[in-house]
mmCIF file of C-alpha atoms and ligand atoms in Angstrom:
data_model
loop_
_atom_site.group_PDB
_atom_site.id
_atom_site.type_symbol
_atom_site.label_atom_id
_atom_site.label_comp_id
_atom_site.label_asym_id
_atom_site.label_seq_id
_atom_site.Cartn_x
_atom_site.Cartn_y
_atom_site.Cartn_z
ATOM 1 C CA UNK A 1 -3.350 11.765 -8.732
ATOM 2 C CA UNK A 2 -5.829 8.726 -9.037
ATOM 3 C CA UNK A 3 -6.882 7.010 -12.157
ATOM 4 C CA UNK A 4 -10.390 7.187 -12.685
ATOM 5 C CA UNK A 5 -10.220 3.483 -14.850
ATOM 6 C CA UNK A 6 -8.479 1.788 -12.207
ATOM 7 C CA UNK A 7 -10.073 -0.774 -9.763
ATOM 8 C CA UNK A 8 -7.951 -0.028 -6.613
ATOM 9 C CA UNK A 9 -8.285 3.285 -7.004
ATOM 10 C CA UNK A 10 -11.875 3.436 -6.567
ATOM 11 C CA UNK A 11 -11.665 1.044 -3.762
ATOM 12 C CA UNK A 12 -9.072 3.783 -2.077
ATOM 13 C CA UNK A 13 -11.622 6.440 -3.040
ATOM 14 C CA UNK A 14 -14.560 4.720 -1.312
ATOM 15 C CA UNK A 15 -16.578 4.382 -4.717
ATOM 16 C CA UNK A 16 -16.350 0.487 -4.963
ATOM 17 C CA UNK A 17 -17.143 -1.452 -1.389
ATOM 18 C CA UNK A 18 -14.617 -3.562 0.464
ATOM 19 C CA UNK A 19 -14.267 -4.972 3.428
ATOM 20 C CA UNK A 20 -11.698 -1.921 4.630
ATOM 21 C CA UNK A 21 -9.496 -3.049 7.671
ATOM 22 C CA UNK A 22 -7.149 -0.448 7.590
ATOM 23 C CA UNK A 23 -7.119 3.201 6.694
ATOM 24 C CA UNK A 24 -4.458 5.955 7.229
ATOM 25 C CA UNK A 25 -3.142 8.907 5.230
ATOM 26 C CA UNK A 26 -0.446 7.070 2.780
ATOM 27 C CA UNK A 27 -2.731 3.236 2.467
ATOM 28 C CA UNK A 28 -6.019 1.528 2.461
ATOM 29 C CA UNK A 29 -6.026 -1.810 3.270
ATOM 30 C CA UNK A 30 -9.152 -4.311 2.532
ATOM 31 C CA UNK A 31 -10.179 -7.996 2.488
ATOM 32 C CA UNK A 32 -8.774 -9.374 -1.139
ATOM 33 C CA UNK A 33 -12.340 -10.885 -2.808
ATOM 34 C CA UNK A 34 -10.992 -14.125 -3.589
ATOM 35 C CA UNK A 35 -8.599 -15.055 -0.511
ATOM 36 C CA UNK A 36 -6.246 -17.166 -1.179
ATOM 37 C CA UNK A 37 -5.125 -18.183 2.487
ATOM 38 C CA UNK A 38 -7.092 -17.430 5.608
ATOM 39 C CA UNK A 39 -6.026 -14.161 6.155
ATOM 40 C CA UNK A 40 -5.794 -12.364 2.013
ATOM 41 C CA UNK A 41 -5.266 -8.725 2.838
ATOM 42 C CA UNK A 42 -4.407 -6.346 0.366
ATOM 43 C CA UNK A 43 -2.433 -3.096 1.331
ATOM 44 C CA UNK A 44 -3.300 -0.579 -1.000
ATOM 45 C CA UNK A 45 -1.305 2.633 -1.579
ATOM 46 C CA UNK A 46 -3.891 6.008 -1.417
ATOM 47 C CA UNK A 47 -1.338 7.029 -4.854
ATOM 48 C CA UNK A 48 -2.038 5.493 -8.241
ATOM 49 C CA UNK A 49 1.780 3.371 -8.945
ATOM 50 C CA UNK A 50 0.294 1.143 -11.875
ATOM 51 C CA UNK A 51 3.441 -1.118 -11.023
ATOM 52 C CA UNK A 52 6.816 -1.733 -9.247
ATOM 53 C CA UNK A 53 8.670 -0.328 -11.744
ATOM 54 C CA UNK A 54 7.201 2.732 -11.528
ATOM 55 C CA UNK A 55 7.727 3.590 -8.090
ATOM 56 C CA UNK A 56 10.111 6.616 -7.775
ATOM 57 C CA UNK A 57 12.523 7.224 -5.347
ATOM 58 C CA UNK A 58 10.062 9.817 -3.194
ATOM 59 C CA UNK A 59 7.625 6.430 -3.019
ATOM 60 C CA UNK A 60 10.058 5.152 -0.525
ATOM 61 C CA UNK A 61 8.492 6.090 2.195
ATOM 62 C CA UNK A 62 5.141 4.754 0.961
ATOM 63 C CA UNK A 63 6.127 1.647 0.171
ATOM 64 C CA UNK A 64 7.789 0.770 3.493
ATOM 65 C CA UNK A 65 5.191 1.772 5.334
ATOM 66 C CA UNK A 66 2.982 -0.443 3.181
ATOM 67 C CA UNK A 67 5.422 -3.486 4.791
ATOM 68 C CA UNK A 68 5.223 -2.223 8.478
ATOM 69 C CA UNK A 69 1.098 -1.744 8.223
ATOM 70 C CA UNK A 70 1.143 -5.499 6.388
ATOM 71 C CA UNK A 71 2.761 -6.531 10.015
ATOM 72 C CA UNK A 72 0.492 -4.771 12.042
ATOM 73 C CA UNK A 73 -2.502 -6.418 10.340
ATOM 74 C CA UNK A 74 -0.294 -9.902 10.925
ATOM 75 C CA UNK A 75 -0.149 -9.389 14.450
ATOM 76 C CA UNK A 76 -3.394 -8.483 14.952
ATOM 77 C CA UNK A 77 -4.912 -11.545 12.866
ATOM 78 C CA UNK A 78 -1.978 -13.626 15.096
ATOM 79 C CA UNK A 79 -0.344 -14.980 12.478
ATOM 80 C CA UNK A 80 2.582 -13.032 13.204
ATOM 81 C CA UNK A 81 4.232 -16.510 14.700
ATOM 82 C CA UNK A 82 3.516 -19.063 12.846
ATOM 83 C CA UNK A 83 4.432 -16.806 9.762
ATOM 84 C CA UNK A 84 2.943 -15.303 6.839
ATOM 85 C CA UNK A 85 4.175 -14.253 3.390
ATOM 86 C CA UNK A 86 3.999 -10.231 2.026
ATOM 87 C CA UNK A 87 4.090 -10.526 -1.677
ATOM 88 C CA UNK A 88 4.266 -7.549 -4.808
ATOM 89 C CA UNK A 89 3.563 -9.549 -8.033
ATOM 90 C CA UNK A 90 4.951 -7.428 -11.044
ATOM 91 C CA UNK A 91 3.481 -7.546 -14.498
ATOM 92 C CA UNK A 92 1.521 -10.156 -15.869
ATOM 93 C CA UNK A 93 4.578 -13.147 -16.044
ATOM 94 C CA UNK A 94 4.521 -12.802 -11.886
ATOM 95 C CA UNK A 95 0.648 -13.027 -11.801
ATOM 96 C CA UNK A 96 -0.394 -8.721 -11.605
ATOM 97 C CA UNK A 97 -3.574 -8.398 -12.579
ATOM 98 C CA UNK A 98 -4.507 -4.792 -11.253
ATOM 99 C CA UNK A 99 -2.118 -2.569 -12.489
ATOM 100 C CA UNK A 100 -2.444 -0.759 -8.801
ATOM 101 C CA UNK A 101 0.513 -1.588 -6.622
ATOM 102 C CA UNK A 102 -0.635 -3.449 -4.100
ATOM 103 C CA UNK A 103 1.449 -5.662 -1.317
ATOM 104 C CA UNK A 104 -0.806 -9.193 -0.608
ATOM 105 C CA UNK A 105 -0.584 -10.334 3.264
ATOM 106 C CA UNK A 106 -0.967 -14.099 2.987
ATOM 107 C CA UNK A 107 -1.442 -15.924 6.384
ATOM 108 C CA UNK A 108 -2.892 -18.792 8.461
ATOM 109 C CA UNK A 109 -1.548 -21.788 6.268
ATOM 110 C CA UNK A 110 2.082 -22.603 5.224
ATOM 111 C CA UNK A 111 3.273 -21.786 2.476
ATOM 112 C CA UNK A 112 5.516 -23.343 -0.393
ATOM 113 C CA UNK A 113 9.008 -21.764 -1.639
ATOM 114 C CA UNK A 114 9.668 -21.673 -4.045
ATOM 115 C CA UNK A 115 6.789 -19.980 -4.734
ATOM 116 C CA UNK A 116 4.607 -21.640 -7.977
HETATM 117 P P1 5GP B 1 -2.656 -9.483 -8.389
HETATM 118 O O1 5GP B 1 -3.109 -10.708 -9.157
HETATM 119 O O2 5GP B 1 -2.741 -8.245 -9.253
HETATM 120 O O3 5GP B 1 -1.343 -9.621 -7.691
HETATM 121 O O4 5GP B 1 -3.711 -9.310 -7.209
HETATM 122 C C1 5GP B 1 -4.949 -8.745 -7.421
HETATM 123 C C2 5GP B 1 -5.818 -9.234 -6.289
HETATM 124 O O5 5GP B 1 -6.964 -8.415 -6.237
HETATM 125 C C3 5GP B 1 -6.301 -10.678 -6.467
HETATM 126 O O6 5GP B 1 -5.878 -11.452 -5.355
HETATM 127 C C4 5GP B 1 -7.813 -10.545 -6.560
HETATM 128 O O7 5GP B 1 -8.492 -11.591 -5.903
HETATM 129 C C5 5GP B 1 -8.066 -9.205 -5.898
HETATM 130 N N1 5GP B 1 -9.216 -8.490 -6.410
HETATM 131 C C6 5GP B 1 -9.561 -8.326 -7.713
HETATM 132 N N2 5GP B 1 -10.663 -7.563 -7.807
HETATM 133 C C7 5GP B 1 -11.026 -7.246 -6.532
HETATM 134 C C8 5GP B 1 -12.101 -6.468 -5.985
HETATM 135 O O8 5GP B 1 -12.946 -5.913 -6.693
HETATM 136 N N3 5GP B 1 -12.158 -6.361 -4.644
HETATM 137 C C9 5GP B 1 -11.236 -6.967 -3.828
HETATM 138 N N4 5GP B 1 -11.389 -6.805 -2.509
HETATM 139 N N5 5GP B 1 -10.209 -7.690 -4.304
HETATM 140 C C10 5GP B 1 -10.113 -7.836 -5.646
HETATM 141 ZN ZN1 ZN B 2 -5.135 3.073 -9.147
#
């Protein structure tokens, strides 16, 4: 199922470190190495999806539960009330660069919109 070439993958796989704050069956989640807010968490789905557009309909279940753990990790950081932002960045144009879905958790600073 995983993609031996691809970055996330051996993150989820345990063969790269990261700081891992999560962990459950369907997602990994870890500290993003160049945070850009004070809490940069990236929720990783366990399945190789190089990109939004390839998510199938079976992912559904997946990908929500990549939003609810995202809120989870909010809460617990407390920046669940003052807000924070979830993001998926598709293809290069909206700033992917590892072609492993991944949902950023921004938090702890405000935050423009629109978005740059
Ligand atoms: P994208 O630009 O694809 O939306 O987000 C990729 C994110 O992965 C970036 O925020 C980048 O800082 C982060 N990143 C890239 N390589 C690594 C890595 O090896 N470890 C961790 N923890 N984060 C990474
Ligand atoms: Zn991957």
């Amino acid at each position: 199922m995983n993609d031996p070439n691809c970055l996330f993958c051996k993150i989820v796989d345990g063969k790269i470190p990261a700081k891992i704050v999560h962990d459950d069956a369907l997602c990994v989640a870890f500290e993003d190495l160049n945070p850009q807010a004070p809490v940069h968490v990236l929720v990783v789905p366990r399945k190789h999806v190089a990109t939004t557009n390839d998510l199938l309909p079976e992912d559904e279940p997946m990908v929500g539960h990549l939003v609810t753990v995202a809120a989870e990790i909010a809460k617990a950081r407390g920046v669940d009330g003052s807000g924070y932002r979830t993001a998926l960045n598709c293809n290069r144009g909206a700033g992917q660069s590892v072609f492993h879905l991944h949902l950023h958790l921004l938090g702890g600073r405000s935050f423009a919109w629109p978005p740059g």
